[in-house]
């Protein structure tokens, strides 16, 4: 029987052509597409922490800074354009040609960088054109990585991110340990392999529950949060920019390997912690410790120059983990608010790229500039002051909790109120459980839906806010059900399918809900529920 099924599957793939065969590959290896993220991270580590792509440059690692600047600037600008036109970009962001072309453009840029040769200076134009192309091509891959991570629940996205980062660390070790021309060949191939992995997951197009035209805007705190992220990027890469001006590429690559090793150890610890504390491990709480380590590492770099190598490694590890956290938070924010994944990912990654570029450039300039005109200590103190103000006053820890609050579909069997409040749950539950909670019904004793020893299901903060609003507005039972799904960003057709009612009936309930709650759009409704969830004392 298995042999016959295999033959049937093979015939079906042959009928469907190349696209069908790739789709079957995705069915057999569903995690393959996520490894595109790991190869994308590996390319960045190799490109920005070594000079395997330019043989013979042995004076200083300034050439790495030049490549870094041109690549990240083009990367950030491309992502900013995508963020501005996010609705149009969403129409083709997950098309096969978009991802494949991104990989090809990045690989072409790598080839031009290598073609610039060891002389570098006679081929500056070729070098910078190639560097810019790598930034443009990897922007398409970064966007697709973000969309892929935002398509799964935050808990699963976190595990995928951790595993892929470990794969990236292993790939970095392998590339840096190989002799030329093999290391250069892998430098070119990494974006192509990344695009190929992403392409496997794009052969089957799933119809989203929420169309891009119905996506909501992120909370206002998200934009203030991005300002802090950009400032921390400047802080993390300022010391590295200073360091690259005075060390050799070999030393830079060695420090990069140490950074990758320490980061991999930390990731293993996080994987174990997430597995052992699967119900209450909140990765978002690591934001402030990592921010403080980034600030401390710059202090160490400036005031203890004899330990500059160790401080650069410390800063690198802190920022690598910080970047992992950013991917998780972006997927969390998209899942929670049903905001546009294109907008959140493109804008978030652009801010990070701009932050590290500015920090690297400032560090390099302060190291080469006239000390009397602009003392490096002055720049360091300004950056540290701005970073401290941003972390402790512009976006204090309670703001992070509000930003991560709540997961819309947080109601689960055996979930406590505290679990739901801190946003540590995976999310979506089945329709029957959602409808039961929305209607106020209690689960049967001893059933799978029991929320605790008292026999009642415990409802998360987002759901409680919806139900309180429903009580205040005196909504009917069916309107309560529709309200919960509307607040979660679901479209009218998706609500109709889940509640098994007609589209006309769903729209009629929606109009009644808007009138009773005195709101006029999905965005106003989401803002109302969010405000109610943050202030449980009153929903008025």
Short mmCIF file of C-alpha atoms in Angstrom, two decimals:
data_model
loop_
_atom_site.label_atom_id
_atom_site.label_comp_id
_atom_site.label_asym_id
_atom_site.label_seq_id
_atom_site.Cartn_x
_atom_site.Cartn_y
_atom_site.Cartn_z
CA UNK A 1 0.00 0.00 0.00
CA UNK A 2 2.73 2.58 0.83
CA UNK A 3 4.47 1.77 -2.47
CA UNK A 4 1.24 2.33 -4.38
CA UNK A 5 0.64 5.63 -2.59
CA UNK A 6 4.18 6.69 -3.48
CA UNK A 7 3.55 5.87 -7.14
CA UNK A 8 0.29 7.84 -7.12
CA UNK A 9 2.09 10.78 -5.53
CA UNK A 10 4.81 10.61 -8.17
CA UNK A 11 2.26 10.55 -11.02
CA UNK A 12 0.44 13.51 -9.48
CA UNK A 13 3.70 15.45 -9.25
CA UNK A 14 4.48 14.68 -12.90
CA UNK A 15 1.06 15.97 -13.96
CA UNK A 16 1.54 19.16 -11.97
CA UNK A 17 5.00 19.85 -13.39
CA UNK A 18 7.94 21.44 -11.58
CA UNK A 19 5.73 23.51 -9.29
CA UNK A 20 3.84 20.41 -8.22
CA UNK A 21 7.03 18.52 -7.45
CA UNK A 22 8.24 21.40 -5.28
CA UNK A 23 4.87 21.46 -3.50
CA UNK A 24 5.23 17.76 -2.72
CA UNK A 25 8.70 18.48 -1.34
CA UNK A 26 7.11 21.02 1.00
CA UNK A 27 4.60 18.38 2.12
CA UNK A 28 7.36 15.92 2.91
CA UNK A 29 9.69 18.45 4.57
CA UNK A 30 7.50 21.26 5.94
CA UNK A 31 10.39 22.85 7.86
CA UNK A 32 12.61 23.21 4.80
CA UNK A 33 11.19 26.61 3.88
CA UNK A 34 12.06 28.00 7.31
CA UNK A 35 15.73 27.15 6.83
CA UNK A 36 15.82 29.90 4.24
CA UNK A 37 15.86 32.23 7.24
CA UNK A 38 18.89 30.40 8.66
CA UNK A 39 20.87 30.68 5.40
CA UNK A 40 19.94 34.37 5.17
CA UNK A 41 21.32 35.01 8.67
CA UNK A 42 24.45 32.98 7.83
CA UNK A 43 25.14 35.19 4.81
CA UNK A 44 24.96 38.35 6.92
CA UNK A 45 27.33 36.86 9.49
CA UNK A 46 29.88 35.87 6.83
CA UNK A 47 29.57 39.12 4.86
CA UNK A 48 29.86 41.52 7.80
CA UNK A 49 32.27 39.64 10.07
CA UNK A 50 34.98 38.51 7.65
CA UNK A 51 36.63 39.32 4.34
CA UNK A 52 36.47 35.91 2.67
CA UNK A 53 34.98 37.76 -0.27
CA UNK A 54 38.13 39.88 -0.88
CA UNK A 55 41.42 38.03 -0.91
CA UNK A 56 44.68 39.78 -0.09
CA UNK A 57 43.36 42.68 2.03
CA UNK A 58 45.49 42.32 5.13
CA UNK A 59 46.03 45.86 6.41
CA UNK A 60 42.85 46.64 8.35
CA UNK A 61 39.21 45.61 8.26
CA UNK A 62 38.16 48.99 6.86
CA UNK A 63 37.12 47.23 3.67
CA UNK A 64 34.55 45.30 5.73
CA UNK A 65 33.15 48.59 7.01
CA UNK A 66 32.90 49.88 3.44
CA UNK A 67 31.04 46.80 2.28
CA UNK A 68 28.85 46.88 5.40
CA UNK A 69 27.92 50.54 4.87
CA UNK A 70 26.97 50.20 1.19
CA UNK A 71 25.08 46.94 1.74
CA UNK A 72 23.10 47.97 4.82
CA UNK A 73 22.21 51.41 3.44
CA UNK A 74 20.74 49.87 0.27
CA UNK A 75 19.10 47.18 2.42
CA UNK A 76 17.45 49.78 4.69
CA UNK A 77 16.35 52.04 1.81
CA UNK A 78 14.78 49.11 -0.05
CA UNK A 79 12.86 48.04 3.05
CA UNK A 80 11.70 51.61 3.72
CA UNK A 81 10.27 51.80 0.20
CA UNK A 82 8.49 48.51 0.84
CA UNK A 83 7.10 49.88 4.11
CA UNK A 84 5.78 53.05 2.44
CA UNK A 85 4.04 51.06 -0.30
CA UNK A 86 3.26 48.07 1.89
CA UNK A 87 -0.21 47.43 0.45
CA UNK A 88 1.13 47.23 -3.09
CA UNK A 89 4.15 45.20 -2.02
CA UNK A 90 1.88 42.75 -0.20
CA UNK A 91 0.36 41.80 -3.56
CA UNK A 92 3.61 40.29 -4.83
CA UNK A 93 5.83 39.87 -1.73
CA UNK A 94 5.19 36.14 -1.63
CA UNK A 95 5.32 35.51 -5.34
CA UNK A 96 7.90 33.01 -6.51
CA UNK A 97 9.58 35.44 -8.88
CA UNK A 98 10.05 38.05 -6.14
CA UNK A 99 11.96 35.69 -3.86
CA UNK A 100 13.99 34.07 -6.64
CA UNK A 101 14.94 37.45 -8.11
CA UNK A 102 16.00 38.61 -4.65
CA UNK A 103 18.34 35.66 -4.30
CA UNK A 104 19.75 36.18 -7.81
CA UNK A 105 20.37 39.91 -7.25
CA UNK A 106 22.14 39.23 -3.95
CA UNK A 107 24.28 36.50 -5.55
CA UNK A 108 25.16 38.82 -8.44
CA UNK A 109 26.25 41.43 -5.91
CA UNK A 110 28.48 38.84 -4.22
CA UNK A 111 30.07 37.99 -7.58
CA UNK A 112 30.81 41.67 -8.29
CA UNK A 113 32.37 42.09 -4.84
CA UNK A 114 34.69 39.16 -5.48
CA UNK A 115 35.39 40.43 -9.01
CA UNK A 116 36.65 43.70 -7.47
CA UNK A 117 39.69 41.65 -6.50
CA UNK A 118 42.29 42.01 -3.81
CA UNK A 119 43.39 45.43 -5.04
CA UNK A 120 39.97 46.88 -4.09
CA UNK A 121 40.92 50.52 -4.72
CA UNK A 122 41.15 50.27 -8.52
CA UNK A 123 37.75 48.58 -8.51
CA UNK A 124 35.84 50.74 -6.04
CA UNK A 125 32.88 51.34 -8.35
CA UNK A 126 32.43 47.62 -8.97
CA UNK A 127 32.84 46.90 -5.27
CA UNK A 128 30.20 49.39 -4.12
CA UNK A 129 27.73 48.42 -6.86
CA UNK A 130 28.06 44.79 -5.78
CA UNK A 131 27.66 45.71 -2.11
CA UNK A 132 24.51 47.72 -2.88
CA UNK A 133 23.04 44.83 -4.88
CA UNK A 134 23.54 42.47 -1.94
CA UNK A 135 21.54 44.84 0.24
CA UNK A 136 18.70 45.10 -2.28
CA UNK A 137 18.52 41.36 -2.90
CA UNK A 138 18.67 40.38 0.76
CA UNK A 139 15.89 42.89 1.52
CA UNK A 140 13.51 40.72 -0.52
CA UNK A 141 14.70 37.65 1.37
CA UNK A 142 14.35 39.43 4.72
CA UNK A 143 10.78 40.43 3.93
CA UNK A 144 9.87 36.89 2.94
CA UNK A 145 11.51 35.54 6.11
CA UNK A 146 9.39 37.92 8.16
CA UNK A 147 6.18 37.00 6.35
CA UNK A 148 6.95 33.33 6.90
CA UNK A 149 7.56 33.79 10.63
CA UNK A 150 4.45 35.97 10.97
CA UNK A 151 2.32 33.22 9.42
CA UNK A 152 2.75 30.92 12.43
CA UNK A 153 1.95 31.33 16.11
CA UNK A 154 4.52 33.31 18.12
CA UNK A 155 5.49 30.30 20.24
CA UNK A 156 6.30 28.26 17.13
CA UNK A 157 7.97 31.24 15.49
CA UNK A 158 10.30 31.54 18.50
CA UNK A 159 11.37 27.91 18.22
CA UNK A 160 11.94 28.25 14.47
CA UNK A 161 14.02 31.40 14.98
CA UNK A 162 16.20 29.74 17.62
CA UNK A 163 16.80 26.63 15.51
CA UNK A 164 17.56 28.64 12.38
CA UNK A 165 19.99 30.89 14.24
CA UNK A 166 21.84 27.76 15.39
CA UNK A 167 22.00 26.57 11.77
CA UNK A 168 23.35 30.00 10.79
CA UNK A 169 26.10 29.78 13.42
CA UNK A 170 27.15 26.36 12.11
CA UNK A 171 27.16 27.65 8.53
CA UNK A 172 29.33 30.60 9.56
CA UNK A 173 31.88 28.25 11.15
CA UNK A 174 31.96 26.15 8.03
CA UNK A 175 32.43 29.06 5.61
CA UNK A 176 35.13 30.75 7.69
CA UNK A 177 36.95 27.44 8.15
CA UNK A 178 37.14 26.59 4.45
CA UNK A 179 40.02 27.74 2.23
CA UNK A 180 39.56 29.78 -0.91
CA UNK A 181 37.91 29.45 -3.36
CA UNK A 182 35.40 27.33 -1.43
CA UNK A 183 34.60 29.99 1.16
CA UNK A 184 34.01 32.57 -1.58
CA UNK A 185 31.79 30.14 -3.48
CA UNK A 186 29.63 29.55 -0.41
CA UNK A 187 29.47 33.33 0.12
CA UNK A 188 27.83 33.56 -3.32
CA UNK A 189 25.63 30.49 -2.86
CA UNK A 190 24.11 31.33 0.54
CA UNK A 191 21.50 33.84 -0.78
CA UNK A 192 20.63 31.45 -3.60
CA UNK A 193 20.10 28.57 -1.18
CA UNK A 194 18.05 30.86 1.06
CA UNK A 195 15.82 31.87 -1.88
CA UNK A 196 15.45 28.22 -2.93
CA UNK A 197 14.26 27.23 0.56
CA UNK A 198 11.77 30.10 0.65
CA UNK A 199 10.55 29.14 -2.83
CA UNK A 200 9.60 25.67 -1.59
CA UNK A 201 7.02 27.23 0.73
CA UNK A 202 5.59 29.53 -1.94
CA UNK A 203 4.32 26.85 -4.30
CA UNK A 204 1.08 26.49 -2.33
CA UNK A 205 -0.76 29.73 -1.73
CA UNK A 206 -2.94 29.73 1.36
CA UNK A 207 -5.92 32.07 1.53
CA UNK A 208 -5.39 34.28 4.61
CA UNK A 209 -8.16 34.73 7.15
CA UNK A 210 -7.52 38.49 7.02
CA UNK A 211 -6.88 40.14 3.67
CA UNK A 212 -4.27 42.88 3.40
CA UNK A 213 -6.97 45.51 2.83
CA UNK A 214 -8.50 44.60 6.20
CA UNK A 215 -5.22 44.65 8.14
CA UNK A 216 -5.08 46.98 11.13
CA UNK A 217 -2.38 49.46 12.07
CA UNK A 218 0.14 48.53 14.78
CA UNK A 219 -0.32 50.13 18.17
CA UNK A 220 1.20 53.60 18.52
CA UNK A 221 3.69 52.19 21.01
CA UNK A 222 5.21 50.16 18.17
CA UNK A 223 6.63 53.25 16.48
CA UNK A 224 8.10 54.54 19.73
CA UNK A 225 9.55 51.09 20.27
CA UNK A 226 11.29 51.25 16.87
CA UNK A 227 13.01 54.49 17.89
CA UNK A 228 14.52 52.71 20.89
CA UNK A 229 15.55 49.75 18.71
CA UNK A 230 17.32 52.09 16.28
CA UNK A 231 19.19 53.83 19.11
CA UNK A 232 20.32 50.50 20.52
CA UNK A 233 21.54 49.52 17.05
CA UNK A 234 23.70 52.67 16.99
CA UNK A 235 25.03 51.85 20.47
CA UNK A 236 25.85 48.25 19.60
CA UNK A 237 27.76 49.01 16.40
CA UNK A 238 29.60 52.17 17.45
CA UNK A 239 32.34 50.18 19.19
CA UNK A 240 32.55 47.75 16.29
CA UNK A 241 33.03 50.63 13.83
CA UNK A 242 35.92 51.93 15.92
CA UNK A 243 37.42 48.45 16.17
CA UNK A 244 37.32 47.64 12.45
CA UNK A 245 39.53 50.60 11.63
CA UNK A 246 42.48 49.29 13.66
CA UNK A 247 42.35 45.47 13.36
CA UNK A 248 43.13 43.06 10.54
CA UNK A 249 40.45 41.08 8.70
CA UNK A 250 41.87 37.89 10.22
CA UNK A 251 41.36 39.22 13.74
CA UNK A 252 37.87 40.41 12.83
CA UNK A 253 36.99 36.95 11.48
CA UNK A 254 38.39 35.33 14.64
CA UNK A 255 36.24 37.56 16.83
CA UNK A 256 33.29 36.78 14.59
CA UNK A 257 33.81 33.07 15.16
CA UNK A 258 33.98 33.57 18.93
CA UNK A 259 30.82 35.67 18.78
CA UNK A 260 29.04 32.96 16.79
CA UNK A 261 30.14 30.27 19.25
CA UNK A 262 29.00 32.20 22.35
CA UNK A 263 25.75 33.13 20.62
CA UNK A 264 25.13 29.48 19.73
CA UNK A 265 25.65 28.46 23.37
CA UNK A 266 23.16 31.12 24.51
CA UNK A 267 20.65 29.96 21.89
CA UNK A 268 20.94 26.37 23.13
CA UNK A 269 20.18 27.63 26.64
CA UNK A 270 17.12 29.48 25.35
CA UNK A 271 15.92 26.41 23.47
CA UNK A 272 16.19 24.33 26.64
CA UNK A 273 14.49 27.02 28.72
CA UNK A 274 11.64 27.34 26.22
CA UNK A 275 11.18 23.55 26.22
CA UNK A 276 11.22 23.21 30.02
CA UNK A 277 8.97 26.25 30.61
CA UNK A 278 6.77 26.02 27.55
CA UNK A 279 3.74 27.53 29.29
CA UNK A 280 5.23 30.59 31.00
CA UNK A 281 8.53 31.37 29.27
CA UNK A 282 8.22 34.91 27.90
CA UNK A 283 11.14 35.70 25.63
CA UNK A 284 10.05 39.33 25.46
CA UNK A 285 11.24 39.87 29.03
CA UNK A 286 14.84 39.61 27.77
CA UNK A 287 14.55 42.97 26.00
CA UNK A 288 15.85 45.04 28.90
CA UNK A 289 18.73 42.75 29.98
CA UNK A 290 20.01 42.70 26.39
CA UNK A 291 19.64 46.47 26.08
CA UNK A 292 21.68 46.95 29.26
CA UNK A 293 24.40 44.57 28.03
CA UNK A 294 24.65 46.56 24.78
CA UNK A 295 25.09 49.81 26.73
CA UNK A 296 27.60 48.19 29.09
CA UNK A 297 29.66 46.80 26.20
CA UNK A 298 30.16 50.30 24.76
CA UNK A 299 31.34 51.50 28.16
CA UNK A 300 33.78 48.61 28.30
CA UNK A 301 35.06 49.32 24.78
CA UNK A 302 35.80 52.98 25.51
CA UNK A 303 37.12 52.91 29.07
CA UNK A 304 39.03 49.62 28.89
CA UNK A 305 40.72 49.64 25.47
CA UNK A 306 43.00 46.75 26.48
CA UNK A 307 39.89 44.53 26.54
CA UNK A 308 38.42 45.92 23.34
CA UNK A 309 38.31 42.52 21.65
CA UNK A 310 36.31 41.02 24.53
CA UNK A 311 33.93 43.99 24.59
CA UNK A 312 33.34 43.73 20.83
CA UNK A 313 32.51 40.04 21.25
CA UNK A 314 30.20 40.88 24.18
CA UNK A 315 28.47 43.57 22.14
CA UNK A 316 28.19 41.23 19.16
CA UNK A 317 26.60 38.46 21.22
CA UNK A 318 24.19 40.89 22.87
CA UNK A 319 23.11 42.31 19.54
CA UNK A 320 22.78 38.89 17.89
CA UNK A 321 20.42 37.84 20.69
CA UNK A 322 18.72 41.22 20.50
CA UNK A 323 18.14 40.66 16.77
CA UNK A 324 16.65 37.23 17.52
CA UNK A 325 14.33 38.93 19.98
CA UNK A 326 13.30 41.48 17.35
CA UNK A 327 12.21 38.77 14.92
CA UNK A 328 10.10 37.21 17.66
CA UNK A 329 8.55 40.53 18.69
CA UNK A 330 7.68 41.43 15.10
CA UNK A 331 5.89 38.11 14.61
CA UNK A 332 4.18 38.58 17.97
CA UNK A 333 2.96 42.09 17.10
CA UNK A 334 1.60 40.96 13.73
CA UNK A 335 -0.16 37.97 15.27
CA UNK A 336 -1.61 39.98 18.13
CA UNK A 337 -2.94 43.02 16.27
CA UNK A 338 -3.48 41.47 12.81
CA UNK A 339 -1.36 44.34 11.50
CA UNK A 340 0.23 44.24 8.06
CA UNK A 341 3.19 41.87 8.22
CA UNK A 342 4.80 43.71 5.30
CA UNK A 343 4.60 47.03 7.16
CA UNK A 344 5.82 45.70 10.53
CA UNK A 345 8.66 43.58 9.12
CA UNK A 346 9.86 46.04 6.47
CA UNK A 347 9.79 49.04 8.79
CA UNK A 348 11.28 47.14 11.72
CA UNK A 349 14.16 45.64 9.74
CA UNK A 350 14.83 48.99 8.03
CA UNK A 351 15.17 50.74 11.41
CA UNK A 352 17.57 48.07 12.64
CA UNK A 353 19.66 48.32 9.46
CA UNK A 354 19.79 52.12 9.69
CA UNK A 355 20.73 51.99 13.37
CA UNK A 356 23.67 49.63 12.93
CA UNK A 357 24.84 51.53 9.82
CA UNK A 358 24.87 54.88 11.62
CA UNK A 359 26.60 53.35 14.64
CA UNK A 360 29.28 51.70 12.51
CA UNK A 361 29.90 54.87 10.51
CA UNK A 362 30.10 57.07 13.64
CA UNK A 363 32.56 54.66 15.23
CA UNK A 364 34.81 54.65 12.18
CA UNK A 365 34.69 58.45 11.81
CA UNK A 366 35.39 59.10 15.50
CA UNK A 367 38.43 56.83 15.29
CA UNK A 368 39.93 58.58 12.26
CA UNK A 369 38.83 62.17 12.94
CA UNK A 370 40.97 64.80 14.63
CA UNK A 371 40.72 64.23 18.37
CA UNK A 372 40.81 68.00 19.03
CA UNK A 373 37.92 68.65 16.68
CA UNK A 374 35.68 65.82 17.93
CA UNK A 375 36.91 63.77 20.90
CA UNK A 376 35.69 60.18 20.75
CA UNK A 377 34.76 60.34 24.43
CA UNK A 378 32.24 63.09 23.69
CA UNK A 379 30.53 60.98 21.06
CA UNK A 380 30.50 57.97 23.38
CA UNK A 381 28.93 59.93 26.23
CA UNK A 382 26.25 61.36 23.91
CA UNK A 383 25.35 57.91 22.59
CA UNK A 384 25.26 56.40 26.08
CA UNK A 385 23.09 59.26 27.38
CA UNK A 386 20.63 58.96 24.48
CA UNK A 387 20.49 55.18 24.87
CA UNK A 388 19.86 55.40 28.63
CA UNK A 389 17.10 57.98 28.15
CA UNK A 390 15.50 55.89 25.43
CA UNK A 391 15.56 52.66 27.43
CA UNK A 392 14.54 54.02 30.83
CA UNK A 393 12.26 56.94 29.94
CA UNK A 394 11.13 56.85 26.30
CA UNK A 395 10.16 53.18 26.43
CA UNK A 396 10.27 51.85 30.02
CA UNK A 397 9.66 48.19 30.82
CA UNK A 398 5.93 48.58 31.37
CA UNK A 399 5.63 49.84 27.80
CA UNK A 400 7.09 46.57 26.56
CA UNK A 401 4.41 44.69 28.49
CA UNK A 402 1.74 46.86 26.89
CA UNK A 403 3.23 46.37 23.45
CA UNK A 404 3.11 42.59 23.89
CA UNK A 405 -0.40 42.64 25.29
CA UNK A 406 -2.47 40.76 24.38
CA UNK A 407 -2.40 37.74 22.06
CA UNK A 408 -5.90 37.90 20.49
CA UNK A 409 -6.52 34.13 20.43
CA UNK A 410 -4.98 33.48 23.81
CA UNK A 411 -7.78 31.40 25.33
CA UNK A 412 -6.66 27.81 25.70
CA UNK A 413 -7.54 24.84 27.85
CA UNK A 414 -5.71 24.96 31.20
CA UNK A 415 -4.53 28.52 30.54
CA UNK A 416 -4.38 30.79 33.56
CA UNK A 417 -5.22 34.46 33.50
CA UNK A 418 -1.61 35.37 34.18
CA UNK A 419 -0.41 33.21 31.29
CA UNK A 420 -2.69 34.99 28.91
CA UNK A 421 -1.83 38.39 30.29
CA UNK A 422 1.90 38.10 29.78
CA UNK A 423 1.43 36.93 26.24
CA UNK A 424 3.31 33.69 26.64
CA UNK A 425 0.71 31.41 25.10
CA UNK A 426 0.79 30.17 21.57
CA UNK A 427 -2.56 31.53 20.52
CA UNK A 428 -5.28 30.15 18.35
CA UNK A 429 -7.81 27.71 19.70
CA UNK A 430 -10.48 25.86 17.81
CA UNK A 431 -13.75 27.48 16.84
CA UNK A 432 -15.84 25.53 19.31
CA UNK A 433 -13.84 26.73 22.30
CA UNK A 434 -13.86 30.30 21.02
CA UNK A 435 -17.61 30.27 20.52
CA UNK A 436 -18.20 28.70 23.92
CA UNK A 437 -16.23 31.43 25.69
CA UNK A 438 -17.79 34.18 23.62
CA UNK A 439 -21.27 33.03 24.52
CA UNK A 440 -20.40 32.79 28.21
CA UNK A 441 -21.04 29.04 28.37
CA UNK A 442 -19.15 26.90 30.86
CA UNK A 443 -17.33 23.76 29.84
CA UNK A 444 -18.43 20.42 31.07
CA UNK A 445 -16.70 19.04 34.15
CA UNK A 446 -13.68 16.89 33.49
CA UNK A 447 -13.62 17.82 29.80
CA UNK A 448 -10.66 18.93 27.82
CA UNK A 449 -11.82 22.52 28.02
CA UNK A 450 -11.49 22.76 31.79
CA UNK A 451 -9.44 25.77 32.72
CA UNK A 452 -8.48 24.61 36.20
CA UNK A 453 -9.56 22.63 39.20
CA UNK A 454 -12.68 24.74 39.60
CA UNK A 455 -14.10 23.41 36.31
CA UNK A 456 -14.38 26.78 34.59
CA UNK A 457 -12.35 27.95 31.63
CA UNK A 458 -10.22 30.98 32.36
CA UNK A 459 -10.37 33.73 29.78
CA UNK A 460 -7.42 35.86 28.68
CA UNK A 461 -7.32 39.63 28.98
CA UNK A 462 -8.22 40.33 25.34
CA UNK A 463 -11.31 38.12 25.51
CA UNK A 464 -12.31 39.60 28.87
CA UNK A 465 -12.12 43.07 27.33
CA UNK A 466 -14.38 42.00 24.46
CA UNK A 467 -16.92 40.45 26.80
CA UNK A 468 -16.99 43.49 29.09
CA UNK A 469 -17.57 45.75 26.11
CA UNK A 470 -20.34 43.40 24.98
CA UNK A 471 -21.97 43.56 28.41
CA UNK A 472 -21.81 47.36 28.55
CA UNK A 473 -23.27 47.68 25.05
CA UNK A 474 -25.89 44.96 25.75
CA UNK A 475 -24.95 42.94 22.67
CA UNK A 476 -26.85 39.80 21.78
CA UNK A 477 -25.17 36.39 22.09
CA UNK A 478 -24.45 36.21 18.36
CA UNK A 479 -23.16 39.79 18.33
CA UNK A 480 -20.79 38.85 21.16
CA UNK A 481 -19.38 36.05 19.05
CA UNK A 482 -18.96 38.33 16.05
CA UNK A 483 -17.36 41.03 18.24
CA UNK A 484 -14.66 38.64 19.48
CA UNK A 485 -13.76 37.63 15.94
CA UNK A 486 -13.88 41.20 14.64
CA UNK A 487 -11.55 42.33 17.41
CA UNK A 488 -9.14 39.61 16.34
CA UNK A 489 -8.99 41.12 12.87
CA UNK A 490 -11.03 38.44 11.12
CA UNK A 491 -12.67 39.34 7.83
CA UNK A 492 -16.40 39.11 7.21
CA UNK A 493 -16.14 35.99 5.05
CA UNK A 494 -13.90 34.29 7.60
CA UNK A 495 -16.40 35.08 10.39
CA UNK A 496 -19.27 33.77 8.27
CA UNK A 497 -17.44 30.51 7.63
CA UNK A 498 -16.50 30.02 11.28
CA UNK A 499 -19.94 30.81 12.72
CA UNK A 500 -21.78 29.12 9.82
CA UNK A 501 -23.89 32.16 9.02
CA UNK A 502 -24.41 34.07 5.80
CA UNK A 503 -22.20 36.97 4.76
CA UNK A 504 -25.25 39.26 4.85
CA UNK A 505 -25.96 38.26 8.47
CA UNK A 506 -22.34 38.87 9.47
CA UNK A 507 -22.40 42.34 7.96
CA UNK A 508 -25.69 43.13 9.70
CA UNK A 509 -24.23 42.07 13.06
CA UNK A 510 -21.12 44.15 12.34
CA UNK A 511 -23.22 47.25 11.69
CA UNK A 512 -25.14 46.70 14.93
CA UNK A 513 -21.92 46.25 16.90
CA UNK A 514 -20.41 49.43 15.46
CA UNK A 515 -23.57 51.38 16.31
CA UNK A 516 -23.83 50.06 19.89
CA UNK A 517 -20.12 50.62 20.61
CA UNK A 518 -20.09 53.97 18.79
CA UNK A 519 -17.16 53.05 16.53
CA UNK A 520 -16.89 53.45 12.78
CA UNK A 521 -14.12 51.14 11.61
CA UNK A 522 -12.20 48.00 12.49
CA UNK A 523 -9.28 50.16 13.59
CA UNK A 524 -11.45 52.07 16.07
CA UNK A 525 -12.86 48.80 17.37
CA UNK A 526 -9.36 47.32 17.84
CA UNK A 527 -8.18 50.49 19.61
CA UNK A 528 -11.21 50.36 21.89
CA UNK A 529 -10.58 46.73 22.85
CA UNK A 530 -6.85 47.35 23.31
CA UNK A 531 -7.55 50.31 25.62
CA UNK A 532 -10.04 48.23 27.58
CA UNK A 533 -7.52 45.39 27.92
CA UNK A 534 -4.82 47.74 29.20
CA UNK A 535 -7.18 49.32 31.73
CA UNK A 536 -9.28 46.50 33.09
CA UNK A 537 -11.04 48.79 35.51
CA UNK A 538 -13.01 50.58 32.83
CA UNK A 539 -13.84 50.05 29.18
CA UNK A 540 -15.81 53.20 28.63
#
